[in-house]
Amino acid sequence: ETGVTQSPTHLIKTRGQQVTLRCSSQSGHNTVSWYQQALGQGPQFIFQYYREEENGRGNFPPRFSGLQFPNYSSELNVNALELDDSALYLCASSSGQDPTEAFFGQGTRLTVV
Amino acid sequence: RKEVEQDPGPFNVPEGATVAFNCTYSNSASQSFFWYRQDCRKEPKLLMSVYSSGNEDGRFTAQLNRASQYISLLIRDSKLSDSATYLCVVNEGSSASKIIFGSGTRLSIRP
C-alpha cells in the first residue's frame, strides 16, 4: 500500500452535474498531482498542487479546478460534467518533482451518464 | 505525432517466453525515462527507471536509445503475474506537466 488514498472509489454522475474527488497524500509528501486516465489511454496530467498553490497545469479547461489543504490533502472539482469526463482519476503524492518518488492512489472511477 | 507512442498490443505470449516492447518519444530534449506497470483497474506503479547505459532488475531489462529516440523493455522467463499494461513515461522537463505517459502496451501471459 502506498499510503495515498482517494475517495470515493466509484461514482456515477449525470451530464451537467458537478463532482468533487478527494485525495489524501502520503505522510511527509507536500505535492499532489492529478491525472485523468480514459479507457485504453495513459494518464493525462491535469494539474499539480505544491504547498496549497497550483504548480503547473495540463491542457484541461477551467471547469477542472482543485484545492490543496494545509495537511496537503487535495480535492479535484469538475463542473458541468460531460460524457467525455468519464475516466479513472488518479492522484499522485510526492515530496518533489522526481517521478520515482511519486506514488499513486488507487483512483476514482467516474462515470458520466 | 504523439509525444510518446507505444504499440497497444495485446502481446499474448506463453509462460517462460521472452517478450520485448518499445516506446518512441518525440522530444529529443527529454531528460528521463521510466517504465510503469498497471494492473487491470489498478493504479500505475513504477517498474524501473531507464538509464542511458541500460539497466537490469532481475528478469527485466530497460534500454534507452537517444539517437533513435526510443526506450525498450525486455522481460525474460515471463510469468503469469507479468500480465499487465506497461506504460512508458518520459520526463520532458522540470515540471510535472512535462511528465508524459504513453497509452500503454497490454501484455498477457498464457499458461
Short mmCIF file of N, CA and C in Angstrom, two decimals, chain B residues 54-109:
data_model
loop_
_atom_site.label_atom_id
_atom_site.label_comp_id
_atom_site.label_asym_id
_atom_site.label_seq_id
_atom_site.Cartn_x
_atom_site.Cartn_y
_atom_site.Cartn_z
N GLY B 54 21.61 1.63 -19.90
CA GLY B 54 20.79 0.42 -19.79
C GLY B 54 20.83 -0.10 -18.38
N ASN B 55 19.76 -0.72 -17.94
CA ASN B 55 19.75 -1.27 -16.60
C ASN B 55 18.86 -2.50 -16.52
N GLU B 56 19.22 -3.32 -15.54
CA GLU B 56 18.57 -4.62 -15.40
C GLU B 56 18.09 -4.76 -13.96
N ASP B 57 16.91 -5.35 -13.83
CA ASP B 57 16.37 -5.64 -12.49
C ASP B 57 15.74 -7.01 -12.57
N GLY B 58 16.51 -8.02 -12.19
CA GLY B 58 16.02 -9.39 -12.26
C GLY B 58 15.75 -9.78 -13.70
N ARG B 59 14.52 -10.14 -14.01
CA ARG B 59 14.16 -10.59 -15.35
C ARG B 59 13.88 -9.42 -16.31
N PHE B 60 13.93 -8.21 -15.81
CA PHE B 60 13.57 -7.03 -16.59
C PHE B 60 14.81 -6.24 -16.98
N THR B 61 14.88 -5.89 -18.26
CA THR B 61 15.97 -5.06 -18.76
C THR B 61 15.39 -3.88 -19.52
N ALA B 62 15.84 -2.69 -19.18
CA ALA B 62 15.39 -1.49 -19.87
C ALA B 62 16.56 -0.85 -20.58
N GLN B 63 16.30 -0.33 -21.77
CA GLN B 63 17.37 0.33 -22.52
C GLN B 63 16.84 1.62 -23.13
N LEU B 64 17.77 2.54 -23.34
CA LEU B 64 17.46 3.85 -23.92
C LEU B 64 18.32 4.04 -25.15
N ASN B 65 17.71 4.44 -26.23
CA ASN B 65 18.44 4.78 -27.46
C ASN B 65 18.10 6.24 -27.80
N ARG B 66 18.98 7.14 -27.38
CA ARG B 66 18.70 8.57 -27.59
C ARG B 66 18.76 8.95 -29.07
N ALA B 67 19.64 8.31 -29.80
CA ALA B 67 19.79 8.67 -31.23
C ALA B 67 18.50 8.40 -31.99
N SER B 68 17.87 7.28 -31.69
CA SER B 68 16.63 6.91 -32.37
C SER B 68 15.39 7.27 -31.55
N GLN B 69 15.60 7.82 -30.39
CA GLN B 69 14.52 8.30 -29.54
C GLN B 69 13.52 7.20 -29.19
N TYR B 70 14.04 6.11 -28.64
CA TYR B 70 13.13 5.11 -28.13
C TYR B 70 13.72 4.47 -26.88
N ILE B 71 12.81 3.91 -26.08
CA ILE B 71 13.23 3.10 -24.95
C ILE B 71 12.58 1.72 -25.11
N SER B 72 13.18 0.74 -24.50
CA SER B 72 12.67 -0.62 -24.64
C SER B 72 12.60 -1.29 -23.27
N LEU B 73 11.75 -2.30 -23.21
CA LEU B 73 11.63 -3.12 -22.01
C LEU B 73 11.64 -4.58 -22.46
N LEU B 74 12.54 -5.35 -21.88
CA LEU B 74 12.65 -6.77 -22.19
C LEU B 74 12.31 -7.55 -20.93
N ILE B 75 11.43 -8.51 -21.07
CA ILE B 75 11.07 -9.38 -19.95
C ILE B 75 11.47 -10.81 -20.31
N ARG B 76 12.34 -11.37 -19.53
CA ARG B 76 12.79 -12.76 -19.75
C ARG B 76 12.01 -13.69 -18.86
N ASP B 77 11.91 -14.97 -19.31
CA ASP B 77 11.27 -16.01 -18.50
C ASP B 77 9.94 -15.49 -17.92
N SER B 78 9.07 -15.05 -18.78
CA SER B 78 7.84 -14.38 -18.34
C SER B 78 6.98 -15.30 -17.45
N LYS B 79 6.35 -14.66 -16.49
CA LYS B 79 5.47 -15.33 -15.52
C LYS B 79 4.03 -14.90 -15.76
N LEU B 80 3.10 -15.72 -15.30
CA LEU B 80 1.69 -15.34 -15.41
C LEU B 80 1.44 -13.99 -14.75
N SER B 81 2.15 -13.73 -13.66
CA SER B 81 1.96 -12.50 -12.90
C SER B 81 2.50 -11.26 -13.63
N ASP B 82 3.18 -11.47 -14.75
CA ASP B 82 3.66 -10.32 -15.53
C ASP B 82 2.55 -9.72 -16.39
N SER B 83 1.41 -10.41 -16.48
CA SER B 83 0.30 -9.91 -17.27
C SER B 83 -0.16 -8.57 -16.70
N ALA B 84 -0.12 -7.54 -17.53
CA ALA B 84 -0.44 -6.18 -17.09
C ALA B 84 -0.31 -5.27 -18.29
N THR B 85 -0.57 -4.00 -18.08
CA THR B 85 -0.28 -2.98 -19.08
C THR B 85 0.99 -2.25 -18.66
N TYR B 86 1.90 -2.09 -19.60
CA TYR B 86 3.19 -1.44 -19.31
C TYR B 86 3.18 -0.06 -19.95
N LEU B 87 3.33 0.95 -19.10
CA LEU B 87 3.27 2.34 -19.53
C LEU B 87 4.67 2.91 -19.62
N CYS B 88 4.97 3.52 -20.75
CA CYS B 88 6.23 4.23 -20.94
C CYS B 88 6.02 5.67 -20.48
N VAL B 89 6.96 6.20 -19.73
CA VAL B 89 6.83 7.56 -19.21
C VAL B 89 8.09 8.34 -19.54
N VAL B 90 7.89 9.53 -20.09
CA VAL B 90 9.01 10.38 -20.49
C VAL B 90 8.90 11.70 -19.76
N ASN B 91 9.99 12.11 -19.15
CA ASN B 91 10.04 13.39 -18.45
C ASN B 91 10.75 14.40 -19.37
N GLU B 92 9.94 15.33 -19.91
CA GLU B 92 10.49 16.28 -20.89
C GLU B 92 11.12 17.50 -20.23
N GLY B 93 10.91 17.69 -18.94
CA GLY B 93 11.43 18.90 -18.33
C GLY B 93 11.38 18.82 -16.83
N SER B 94 11.34 19.97 -16.22
CA SER B 94 11.49 20.03 -14.77
C SER B 94 10.19 20.26 -14.03
N SER B 95 9.05 20.12 -14.72
CA SER B 95 7.78 20.30 -14.02
C SER B 95 6.89 19.10 -14.29
N ALA B 96 5.89 18.96 -13.43
CA ALA B 96 5.00 17.79 -13.53
C ALA B 96 4.26 17.76 -14.86
N SER B 97 4.00 18.93 -15.44
CA SER B 97 3.28 18.97 -16.71
C SER B 97 4.10 18.39 -17.85
N LYS B 98 5.39 18.21 -17.59
CA LYS B 98 6.27 17.67 -18.62
C LYS B 98 6.48 16.17 -18.50
N ILE B 99 5.77 15.54 -17.58
CA ILE B 99 5.85 14.09 -17.43
C ILE B 99 4.74 13.50 -18.29
N ILE B 100 5.14 12.81 -19.35
CA ILE B 100 4.19 12.35 -20.36
C ILE B 100 4.10 10.83 -20.31
N PHE B 101 2.88 10.33 -20.19
CA PHE B 101 2.64 8.88 -20.19
C PHE B 101 2.25 8.43 -21.59
N GLY B 102 2.78 7.28 -21.99
CA GLY B 102 2.26 6.63 -23.18
C GLY B 102 0.93 5.97 -22.88
N SER B 103 0.29 5.45 -23.91
CA SER B 103 -1.02 4.81 -23.75
C SER B 103 -0.93 3.40 -23.22
N GLY B 104 0.29 2.86 -23.20
CA GLY B 104 0.47 1.53 -22.62
C GLY B 104 0.46 0.41 -23.63
N THR B 105 1.17 -0.66 -23.28
CA THR B 105 1.17 -1.90 -24.05
C THR B 105 0.62 -3.00 -23.16
N ARG B 106 -0.41 -3.66 -23.66
CA ARG B 106 -1.01 -4.76 -22.87
C ARG B 106 -0.25 -6.04 -23.11
N LEU B 107 0.11 -6.69 -22.03
CA LEU B 107 0.81 -7.97 -22.09
C LEU B 107 -0.03 -9.03 -21.39
N SER B 108 -0.22 -10.14 -22.07
CA SER B 108 -0.97 -11.25 -21.48
C SER B 108 -0.10 -12.50 -21.58
N ILE B 109 0.19 -13.12 -20.46
CA ILE B 109 0.99 -14.33 -20.42
C ILE B 109 0.05 -15.52 -20.24
#
